[in-house]
């Protein structure tokens, strides 16, 4: 039976080969025609099988999470809809802008443009595929800006509300964090790990990394922090956060005895005023042993015993005076790692994420009080840009959904 099947298969192959030769077509020609035949029609445009294969390969090489086959088809359909709108508006992208975009793309991989394109070629992704991808991204950005920028710019009153200067809302951010402790023995490994995390592209992979590597209390939630007023974050961190797009991970931020990374999950204008603070009062109780299991257990037990900063005086009684420090300082004067932890706390709440003395001392931090002020540290320009980008993204998503609803999309 098996021999018969093999013989039949060979006969069919010879027969098919003869048919191809009879038509004057080579097997290579047939394959090429199939490769460049339509896979999807989007209105009057087509997406070829070759484009689909290239996009799938690009996503695989860049290790973009998800189902490459499904996601490539969806993204190409969206791009076709976008480029049809761009063409109708008569927008063209200068070649030098495309080249700059490719240069920026390559820089994220820490390769020169030539090395980046060569590496992709070796993996089966053509340079033209990369060029088209970058050109489409820039063209859509320019189109959205031309169409909506005037409408998206915030008014002075809206900036005031975002800054908490009026009775309206304030700007709030939704972040995920990873805080990686550093000791003299682990500094090189931490730097390498942080650089890898900074390249992550999805919420799920960042959450997994937070669960595995973060020392912050938020690790149990995959690094997810609650909505926080922008003004409550450390002043030096505010412009860094405002520059992040949703899903984007910050470059590693060096803290005392730690490295921090943040992923933007959301940005919004709060419906109520966001106060800003002239000073912050907090207590720091030093516990020997760093992040050893014994010290972490003792710190967790202490969190259950104390309710106010005053309670820590009883805990520190009989110990050297330097183990307990009670500080009142302007937000910009507080060490950034401490300021970051305090930003998450209400008065009476505590954190056990910060260390000192090369990781040998665990700092039990408790927020005592915040003194309100009308001042602030995020510039009006930073806030205005963040609000504008947020609104442009919302308008772009809405337009894309409308284009999709009006389109005729058929699978071949």
XYZ file of C-alpha atoms in Angstrom:
412
model
C 0.000 0.000 0.000
C 2.734 2.454 0.958
C 4.642 1.708 -2.262
C 1.497 2.348 -4.295
C 0.968 5.711 -2.592
C 4.568 6.691 -3.213
C 4.313 5.694 -6.870
C 1.035 7.620 -7.261
C 2.577 10.707 -5.656
C 5.548 10.616 -8.011
C 3.285 10.159 -11.014
C 1.180 13.130 -10.033
C 4.303 15.231 -9.527
C 5.549 14.330 -12.999
C 2.119 15.043 -14.452
C 1.903 18.437 -12.751
C 5.438 19.263 -13.828
C 4.541 18.412 -17.418
C 1.482 20.657 -17.207
C 3.559 23.536 -15.972
C 6.131 23.088 -18.738
C 3.365 22.798 -21.298
C 2.130 26.231 -20.272
C 5.621 27.623 -20.564
C 5.803 28.410 -16.819
C 8.540 27.383 -14.423
C 7.897 26.232 -10.862
C 9.694 29.379 -9.700
C 7.305 31.568 -11.698
C 4.292 29.801 -10.228
C 5.629 30.265 -6.694
C 6.339 33.938 -7.323
C 2.867 34.531 -8.693
C 1.367 32.850 -5.656
C 3.565 34.837 -3.298
C 2.546 38.183 -4.776
C -1.112 37.312 -5.270
C -3.709 39.057 -3.068
C -4.247 37.655 0.399
C -6.599 40.418 1.585
C -8.425 43.172 -0.283
C -9.002 46.434 1.590
C -11.306 48.648 -0.454
C -9.374 49.075 -3.728
C -6.042 48.064 -2.215
C -4.503 44.637 -1.744
C -2.252 42.955 0.786
C -0.133 40.223 -0.811
C 0.950 36.943 0.683
C 4.505 38.275 0.471
C 3.609 41.292 2.640
C 1.972 39.001 5.174
C 4.995 36.708 5.293
C 7.344 39.657 5.686
C 5.323 41.215 8.502
C 5.064 37.884 10.325
C 8.830 37.432 10.021
C 9.486 40.994 11.208
C 7.328 40.442 14.299
C 9.068 37.144 15.003
C 12.549 38.605 14.643
C 11.675 41.573 16.891
C 10.054 39.140 19.346
C 6.830 41.095 19.491
C 4.477 39.200 21.840
C 1.265 37.715 20.528
C 0.231 35.561 17.583
C 2.434 36.797 14.688
C 0.155 35.427 11.959
C -3.022 36.919 13.382
C -1.426 40.184 14.497
C 0.406 40.695 11.194
C -2.848 40.419 9.238
C -4.619 42.855 11.567
C -1.786 45.413 11.534
C -1.451 45.302 7.731
C -5.189 45.848 7.288
C -5.006 48.814 9.640
C -1.990 50.214 7.801
C -3.748 49.866 4.460
C -6.730 51.809 5.803
C -4.429 54.459 7.239
C -2.410 54.849 4.046
C -5.554 55.175 1.958
C -6.607 58.099 4.161
C -3.100 59.560 3.957
C -3.053 59.304 0.155
C -6.447 60.971 -0.094
C -5.097 63.861 1.987
C -2.081 64.163 -0.334
C 0.495 63.685 2.424
C 3.933 62.353 1.458
C 6.887 61.588 3.702
C 10.281 62.966 2.604
C 12.930 60.230 2.161
C 15.179 61.880 4.743
C 12.417 61.589 7.364
C 12.051 57.899 6.581
C 15.803 57.437 6.953
C 15.784 59.202 10.322
C 12.958 56.925 11.413
C 14.945 53.846 10.424
C 17.992 55.225 12.234
C 15.915 55.673 15.401
C 14.450 52.184 15.012
C 17.955 50.714 14.686
C 19.248 52.697 17.674
C 16.743 50.941 19.930
C 18.498 47.666 19.160
C 21.918 49.209 19.856
C 23.024 48.559 16.286
C 24.013 50.910 13.511
C 21.467 51.264 10.722
C 23.596 49.153 8.397
C 24.055 46.423 11.016
C 20.341 46.490 11.841
C 19.203 46.112 8.225
C 21.819 43.438 7.550
C 20.715 41.462 10.592
C 17.101 41.615 9.401
C 18.111 40.575 5.874
C 19.842 37.535 7.349
C 16.566 36.663 9.086
C 14.556 36.950 5.876
C 13.194 40.494 6.315
C 13.928 42.813 3.401
C 15.125 46.368 3.900
C 12.150 47.571 1.839
C 9.764 45.942 4.328
C 11.388 47.915 7.133
C 11.335 51.087 5.044
C 7.624 50.691 4.248
C 6.810 49.994 7.886
C 8.626 53.114 9.096
C 7.247 55.284 6.272
C 3.680 54.238 7.114
C 4.147 55.020 10.805
C 5.489 58.501 10.041
C 2.828 59.220 7.419
C -0.016 58.345 9.792
C 1.527 60.444 12.551
C 1.831 63.434 10.220
C -1.713 62.960 8.940
C -3.200 62.797 12.434
C -1.204 65.838 13.492
C -2.321 67.836 10.454
C -5.938 66.841 10.920
C -6.326 67.110 14.688
C -3.456 69.048 16.275
C -5.320 72.347 16.608
C -8.237 70.512 18.188
C -6.033 68.468 20.522
C -4.011 71.317 22.019
C -5.162 72.058 25.594
C -6.267 75.516 26.661
C -4.524 77.419 29.436
C -7.368 76.498 31.781
C -7.005 72.822 30.911
C -3.265 72.953 31.621
C -4.022 74.665 34.929
C -6.449 71.899 35.840
C -3.913 69.236 34.895
C -1.349 70.949 37.093
C -3.842 71.254 39.929
C -3.785 75.041 39.868
C -7.552 75.427 39.678
C -10.574 73.731 41.125
C -10.750 71.319 38.201
C -8.943 68.042 37.598
C -5.279 67.132 37.678
C -3.131 64.931 35.491
C -2.863 61.345 36.711
C -0.679 58.482 35.493
C -1.118 54.733 35.615
C 2.235 52.974 35.794
C 3.844 49.614 36.332
C 7.228 49.534 38.025
C 10.218 47.275 38.516
C 12.712 48.141 41.255
C 15.836 45.955 41.092
C 18.120 46.077 44.158
C 21.867 46.545 43.604
C 24.758 45.295 45.691
C 28.462 45.673 44.844
C 28.464 42.028 43.756
C 25.430 42.300 41.445
C 25.855 45.697 39.775
C 26.913 44.295 36.376
C 24.150 41.691 36.313
C 21.551 44.289 37.305
C 22.645 46.644 34.531
C 22.321 43.864 31.935
C 18.938 42.769 33.297
C 17.612 46.346 33.355
C 18.718 46.902 29.755
C 16.816 43.774 28.680
C 13.681 44.815 30.560
C 13.801 48.267 28.931
C 13.342 46.520 25.557
C 10.126 44.716 26.570
C 7.169 45.429 24.320
C 4.079 44.140 26.138
C 2.246 44.581 29.427
C 2.298 40.842 30.127
C 6.051 40.412 29.747
C 6.711 43.469 31.904
C 4.373 42.079 34.577
C 6.193 38.740 34.501
C 9.546 40.493 34.898
C 8.186 42.530 37.819
C 7.011 39.373 39.571
C 10.429 37.763 39.109
C 12.840 40.628 39.736
C 11.197 43.600 41.469
C 11.793 44.380 45.136
C 8.837 46.782 45.309
C 5.678 45.824 47.149
C 3.858 46.003 43.803
C 5.607 42.871 42.535
C 2.654 40.783 43.765
C 0.479 42.739 41.284
C 2.938 42.375 38.419
C 4.385 45.800 39.206
C 1.080 47.585 38.697
C 0.685 50.810 40.642
C -2.653 52.563 41.201
C -3.560 55.824 39.502
C -1.280 58.508 40.951
C -1.384 62.295 40.636
C 1.535 63.396 38.511
C 2.462 66.025 41.096
C 2.914 63.282 43.692
C 5.773 61.637 41.804
C 9.395 62.720 42.352
C 9.984 65.969 40.418
C 12.854 64.545 38.358
C 10.685 61.599 37.318
C 7.687 63.605 36.088
C 9.052 64.676 32.667
C 10.433 61.169 32.081
C 6.990 59.646 32.658
C 5.216 62.226 30.517
C 7.362 61.309 27.526
C 6.283 57.639 27.582
C 3.640 56.314 25.207
C 1.200 53.634 26.437
C 3.062 50.337 26.730
C 6.479 51.990 26.454
C 9.122 51.217 29.082
C 11.454 53.894 30.392
C 15.205 53.654 30.172
C 16.728 52.311 33.410
C 16.737 54.982 36.134
C 19.552 54.784 38.676
C 18.481 55.077 42.315
C 20.536 54.633 45.495
C 21.158 50.869 45.702
C 18.616 50.102 42.963
C 17.599 50.544 39.329
C 14.016 51.453 38.419
C 12.025 50.958 35.225
C 8.497 52.181 34.522
C 5.912 51.197 31.956
C 3.181 53.646 31.004
C -0.291 52.093 31.222
C -2.472 55.180 31.117
C -2.773 58.954 31.385
C -5.892 60.891 32.305
C -7.246 64.155 33.582
C -8.769 63.592 37.005
C -12.274 64.977 37.642
C -11.173 66.655 40.875
C -8.315 68.949 41.730
C -4.884 67.434 42.345
C -3.015 69.173 45.152
C 0.676 69.904 44.983
C 2.916 69.869 47.979
C 5.309 72.333 49.565
C 6.817 69.694 51.855
C 6.577 66.034 52.773
C 7.167 64.595 56.215
C 8.248 60.996 56.563
C 10.023 58.625 58.961
C 12.808 56.195 58.023
C 13.645 53.355 60.425
C 16.854 51.456 59.603
C 16.760 47.673 59.996
C 19.969 45.633 59.794
C 20.045 42.658 57.451
C 18.878 44.278 54.215
C 16.445 42.144 52.246
C 17.269 38.920 54.051
C 14.236 36.721 54.782
C 14.563 37.412 58.505
C 14.623 41.204 58.095
C 11.788 41.206 55.556
C 9.673 39.128 57.924
C 10.408 41.498 60.821
C 9.551 44.501 58.622
C 6.267 42.938 57.529
C 5.367 42.294 61.163
C 6.258 45.895 62.008
C 3.874 47.107 59.297
C 1.066 45.383 61.165
C 2.031 46.941 64.518
C 2.469 50.645 63.721
C -0.186 53.095 62.533
C 1.563 56.469 62.718
C 5.074 57.851 62.530
C 4.954 58.513 66.278
C 4.646 54.767 66.895
C 8.150 54.283 65.507
C 9.658 56.139 68.470
C 8.566 53.273 70.676
C 10.027 50.739 68.241
C 13.392 52.542 68.192
C 13.538 53.093 71.954
C 16.868 51.966 73.448
C 18.574 51.818 70.031
C 21.128 54.305 68.650
C 19.489 57.601 67.653
C 20.558 57.245 64.018
C 18.304 54.217 63.386
C 15.237 56.473 63.212
C 15.171 59.601 61.099
C 12.134 61.864 60.812
C 12.390 64.237 57.870
C 10.433 67.211 56.550
C 11.641 68.296 53.108
C 10.556 69.773 49.803
C 9.645 67.114 47.214
C 12.716 67.923 45.117
C 15.044 67.472 48.104
C 13.987 63.897 48.921
C 16.135 61.058 47.492
C 14.397 59.752 44.411
C 13.969 56.159 45.569
C 12.391 57.319 48.833
C 10.249 59.902 47.029
C 8.972 57.222 44.673
C 7.851 54.994 47.535
C 6.264 57.891 49.407
C 4.285 58.812 46.273
C 2.371 55.535 46.615
C 1.494 56.035 50.282
C -1.199 57.765 52.273
C -0.276 59.123 55.732
C 0.283 56.211 58.112
C 1.144 53.739 55.338
C 4.613 52.238 54.985
C 7.019 50.733 52.453
C 9.862 48.224 52.812
C 11.313 48.449 49.281
C 14.292 50.767 49.875
C 17.737 49.755 51.113
C 20.910 51.563 52.095
C 24.513 50.645 52.966
C 25.005 48.611 49.765
C 21.849 46.656 50.442
C 22.815 45.717 53.990
C 20.207 47.976 55.659
C 16.471 47.881 54.999
C 14.702 51.224 55.334
C 11.232 51.020 56.861
C 9.586 54.126 55.381
C 6.371 55.671 56.676
C 4.589 58.731 55.308
C 3.696 61.124 58.105
C 2.125 64.066 56.290
C 2.046 66.137 53.107
C 1.774 69.939 53.237
C -0.164 71.337 50.293
C 1.097 74.111 48.078
C 0.109 75.735 44.787
C 3.582 75.189 43.369
C 4.678 72.328 41.158
C 7.594 70.878 39.282
C 6.233 69.512 36.015
C 6.539 72.291 33.452
C 3.501 73.626 31.635
C 5.128 72.526 28.376
C 5.535 68.923 29.592
C 1.900 68.764 30.699
C 0.614 70.434 27.515
C 2.561 67.963 25.341
C 1.297 64.982 27.339
C -2.322 66.137 27.083
C -1.940 66.788 23.359
C -0.465 63.345 22.667
C -3.148 61.664 24.743
C -5.896 63.404 22.785
C -4.246 62.766 19.417
C -4.059 59.056 20.222
C -7.737 58.980 21.196
C -8.758 60.814 18.015
C -6.542 58.564 15.868
C -8.051 55.406 17.345
C -11.545 56.744 16.804
C -10.804 57.603 13.174
C -9.286 54.173 12.537
C -12.395 52.470 13.882
C -14.523 54.612 11.567
C -12.319 53.767 8.576
C -12.623 50.084 9.402
C -16.410 50.315 9.764
C -16.728 52.005 6.354
C -14.261 49.710 4.544
C -14.888 46.679 2.381
C -12.427 44.014 3.547
C -12.387 40.613 1.878
C -10.148 37.626 2.461
C -8.872 35.877 -0.664
